[in-house]
Structure formats: structure tokens, C-alpha cells
PDB file of C-alpha atoms in Angstrom:
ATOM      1  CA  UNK A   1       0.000   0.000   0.000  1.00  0.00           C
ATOM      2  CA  UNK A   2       1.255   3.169  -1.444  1.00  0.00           C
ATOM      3  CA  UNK A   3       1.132   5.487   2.217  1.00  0.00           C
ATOM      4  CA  UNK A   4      -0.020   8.833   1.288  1.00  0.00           C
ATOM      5  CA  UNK A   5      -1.373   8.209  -2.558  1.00  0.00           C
ATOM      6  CA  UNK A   6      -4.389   9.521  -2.063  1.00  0.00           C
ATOM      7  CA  UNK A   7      -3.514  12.734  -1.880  1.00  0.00           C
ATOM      8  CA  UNK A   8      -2.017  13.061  -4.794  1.00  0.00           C
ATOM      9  CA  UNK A   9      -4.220  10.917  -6.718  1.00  0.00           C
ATOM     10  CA  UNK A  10      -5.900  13.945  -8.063  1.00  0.00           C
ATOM     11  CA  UNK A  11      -5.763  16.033 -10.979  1.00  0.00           C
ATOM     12  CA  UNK A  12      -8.131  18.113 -12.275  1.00  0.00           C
ATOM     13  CA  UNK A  13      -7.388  21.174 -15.076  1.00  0.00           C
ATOM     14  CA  UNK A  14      -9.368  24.388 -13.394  1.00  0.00           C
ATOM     15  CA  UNK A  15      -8.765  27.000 -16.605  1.00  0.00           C
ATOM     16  CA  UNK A  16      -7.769  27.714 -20.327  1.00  0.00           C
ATOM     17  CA  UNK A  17      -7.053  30.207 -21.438  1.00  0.00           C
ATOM     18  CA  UNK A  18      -4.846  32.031 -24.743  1.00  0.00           C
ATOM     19  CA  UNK A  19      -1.757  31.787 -22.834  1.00  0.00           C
ATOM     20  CA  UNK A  20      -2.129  28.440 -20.904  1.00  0.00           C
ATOM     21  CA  UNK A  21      -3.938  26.030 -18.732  1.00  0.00           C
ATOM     22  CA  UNK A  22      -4.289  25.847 -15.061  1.00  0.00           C
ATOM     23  CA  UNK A  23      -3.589  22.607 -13.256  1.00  0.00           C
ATOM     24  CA  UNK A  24      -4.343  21.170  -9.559  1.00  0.00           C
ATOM     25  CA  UNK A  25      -2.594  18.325  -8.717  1.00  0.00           C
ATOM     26  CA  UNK A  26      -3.127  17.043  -5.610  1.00  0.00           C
ATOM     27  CA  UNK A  27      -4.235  20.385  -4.034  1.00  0.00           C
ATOM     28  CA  UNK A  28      -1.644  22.186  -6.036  1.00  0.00           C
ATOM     29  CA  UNK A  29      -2.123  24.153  -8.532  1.00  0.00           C
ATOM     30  CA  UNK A  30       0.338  25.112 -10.964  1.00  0.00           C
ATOM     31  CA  UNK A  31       0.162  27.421 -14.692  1.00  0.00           C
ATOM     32  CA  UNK A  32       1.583  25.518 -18.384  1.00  0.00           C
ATOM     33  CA  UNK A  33       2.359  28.462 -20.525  1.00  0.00           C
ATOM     34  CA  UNK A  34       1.655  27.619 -24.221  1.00  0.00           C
ATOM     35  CA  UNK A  35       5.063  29.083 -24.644  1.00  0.00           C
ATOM     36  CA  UNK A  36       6.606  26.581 -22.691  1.00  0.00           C
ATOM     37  CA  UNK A  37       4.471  23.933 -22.977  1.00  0.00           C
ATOM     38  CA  UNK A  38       3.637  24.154 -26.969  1.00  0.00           C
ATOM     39  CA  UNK A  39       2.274  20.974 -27.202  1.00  0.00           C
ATOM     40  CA  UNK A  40      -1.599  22.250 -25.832  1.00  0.00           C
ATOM     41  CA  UNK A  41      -1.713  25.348 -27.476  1.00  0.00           C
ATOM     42  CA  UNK A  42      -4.135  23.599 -30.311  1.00  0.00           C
ATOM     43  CA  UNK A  43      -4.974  20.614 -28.717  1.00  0.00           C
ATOM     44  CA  UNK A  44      -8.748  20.484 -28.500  1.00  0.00           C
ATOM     45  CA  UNK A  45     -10.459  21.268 -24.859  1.00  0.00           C
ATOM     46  CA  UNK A  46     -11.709  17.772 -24.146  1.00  0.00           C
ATOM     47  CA  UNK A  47      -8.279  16.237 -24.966  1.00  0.00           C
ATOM     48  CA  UNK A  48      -6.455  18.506 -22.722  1.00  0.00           C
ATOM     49  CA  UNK A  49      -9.197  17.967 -19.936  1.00  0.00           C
ATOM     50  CA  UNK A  50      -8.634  14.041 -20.226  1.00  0.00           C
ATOM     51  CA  UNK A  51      -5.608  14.045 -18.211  1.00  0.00           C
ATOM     52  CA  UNK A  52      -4.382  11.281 -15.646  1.00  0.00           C
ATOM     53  CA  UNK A  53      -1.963  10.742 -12.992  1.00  0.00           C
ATOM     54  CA  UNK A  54      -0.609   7.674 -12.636  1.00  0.00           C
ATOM     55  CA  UNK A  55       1.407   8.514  -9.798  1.00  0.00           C
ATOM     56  CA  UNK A  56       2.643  11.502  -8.030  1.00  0.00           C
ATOM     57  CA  UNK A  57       5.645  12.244 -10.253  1.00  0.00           C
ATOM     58  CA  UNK A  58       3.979  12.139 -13.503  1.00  0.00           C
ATOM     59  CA  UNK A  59       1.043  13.111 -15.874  1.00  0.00           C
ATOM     60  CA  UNK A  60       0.017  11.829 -18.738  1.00  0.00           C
ATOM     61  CA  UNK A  61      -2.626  12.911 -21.642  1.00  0.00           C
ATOM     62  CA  UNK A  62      -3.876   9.459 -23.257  1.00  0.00           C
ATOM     63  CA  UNK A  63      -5.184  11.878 -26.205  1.00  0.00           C
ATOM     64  CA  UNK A  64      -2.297  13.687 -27.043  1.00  0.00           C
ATOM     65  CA  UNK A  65       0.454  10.854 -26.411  1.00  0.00           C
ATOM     66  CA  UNK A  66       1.454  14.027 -23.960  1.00  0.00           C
ATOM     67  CA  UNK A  67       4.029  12.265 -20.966  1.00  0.00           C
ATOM     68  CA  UNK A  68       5.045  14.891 -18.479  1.00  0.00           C
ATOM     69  CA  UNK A  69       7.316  14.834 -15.040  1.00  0.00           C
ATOM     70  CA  UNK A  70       5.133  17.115 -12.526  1.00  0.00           C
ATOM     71  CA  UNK A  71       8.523  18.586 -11.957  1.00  0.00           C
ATOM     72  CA  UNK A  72       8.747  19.841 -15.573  1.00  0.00           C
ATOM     73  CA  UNK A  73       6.009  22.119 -14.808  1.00  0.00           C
ATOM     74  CA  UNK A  74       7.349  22.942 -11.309  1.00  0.00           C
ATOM     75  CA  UNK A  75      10.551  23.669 -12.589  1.00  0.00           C
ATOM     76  CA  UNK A  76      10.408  24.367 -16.352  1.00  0.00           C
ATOM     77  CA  UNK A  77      14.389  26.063 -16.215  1.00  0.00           C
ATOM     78  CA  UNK A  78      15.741  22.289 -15.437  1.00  0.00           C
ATOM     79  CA  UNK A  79      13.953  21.466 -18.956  1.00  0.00           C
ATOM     80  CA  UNK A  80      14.584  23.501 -21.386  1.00  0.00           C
ATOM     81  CA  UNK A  81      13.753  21.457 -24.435  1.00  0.00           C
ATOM     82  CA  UNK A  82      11.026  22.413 -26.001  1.00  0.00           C
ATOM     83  CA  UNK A  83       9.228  21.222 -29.750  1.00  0.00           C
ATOM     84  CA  UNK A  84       9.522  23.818 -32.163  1.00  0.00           C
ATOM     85  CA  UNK A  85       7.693  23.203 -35.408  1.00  0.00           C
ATOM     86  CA  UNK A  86       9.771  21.565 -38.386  1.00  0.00           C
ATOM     87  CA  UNK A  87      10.728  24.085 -41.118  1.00  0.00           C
ATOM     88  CA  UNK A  88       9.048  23.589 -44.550  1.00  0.00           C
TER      89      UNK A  88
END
């Protein structure tokens, strides 16, 4: 038994908006700028709603194929990688 799981069991997304989306995670909440975080900007709503948490270090968007390490969006400096589209 995982002590303490429930607690961060939970994500929810709380707002969208042009610059980024809002998510709590497990009482947390914490911003994804488009700029940083690219990858939503044109993503439909319900896609970037369905998002899990499969345990307390990561997130993961089954529509997108999005994987994410909470700590990417608590620290986005330590990851500074970030998809750029491919020139034509």
C-alpha cells in the first residue's frame, strides 16, 4: 500500500485560457504556458481535460500521447527542451 497516494491521486485542469492552462494536482495548482508547454496550445479542450496521474511524479494525456514529469512544470528552467515546429 502506497502510504499517502491519495492525496495526490488527483488532478483536475481548473482553466484555459490564450496563454495556458491551469492545473491542480493534488491540491496544487500550478500554470503551463503555451510558450513553454507548446504541445496544448491547439490541442482540443476535451483532450487537454482528459488528463491522468498515474502517480505523483507524472502526468500523462492518453489523447495527445502528452508524458510529463510534474517537476517539468514545477521547474520548467531544469527542462529547457522544447518542440519547435519543423521548417518547410
Amino acid at each position: 500500500m502506497r502510504s499517502g497516494w491519495h492525496k495526490h491521486s488527483e488532478v483536475e485542469v481548473t482553466h484555459i485560457s490564450n496563454h495556458g492552462l491551469w492545473l491542480l494536482i493534488g491540491g496544487k495548482e500550478s500554470f503551463l504556458s503555451f510558450e513553454n508547454f507548446p504541445w496544448f496550445k491547439k490541442a482540443p479542450v476535451s483532450a487537454i481535460l482528459n488528463v491522468k496521474l498515474p502517480n505523483p511524479h507524472h502526468l500523462y494525456w492518453p489523447d495527445l500521447d502528452i508524458d510529463l514529469a510534474v517537476e517539468s512544470i514545477e521547474h520548467p528552467e531544469r527542462f529547457p527542451l522544447v518542440a519547435k515546429p519543423t521548417p518547410r
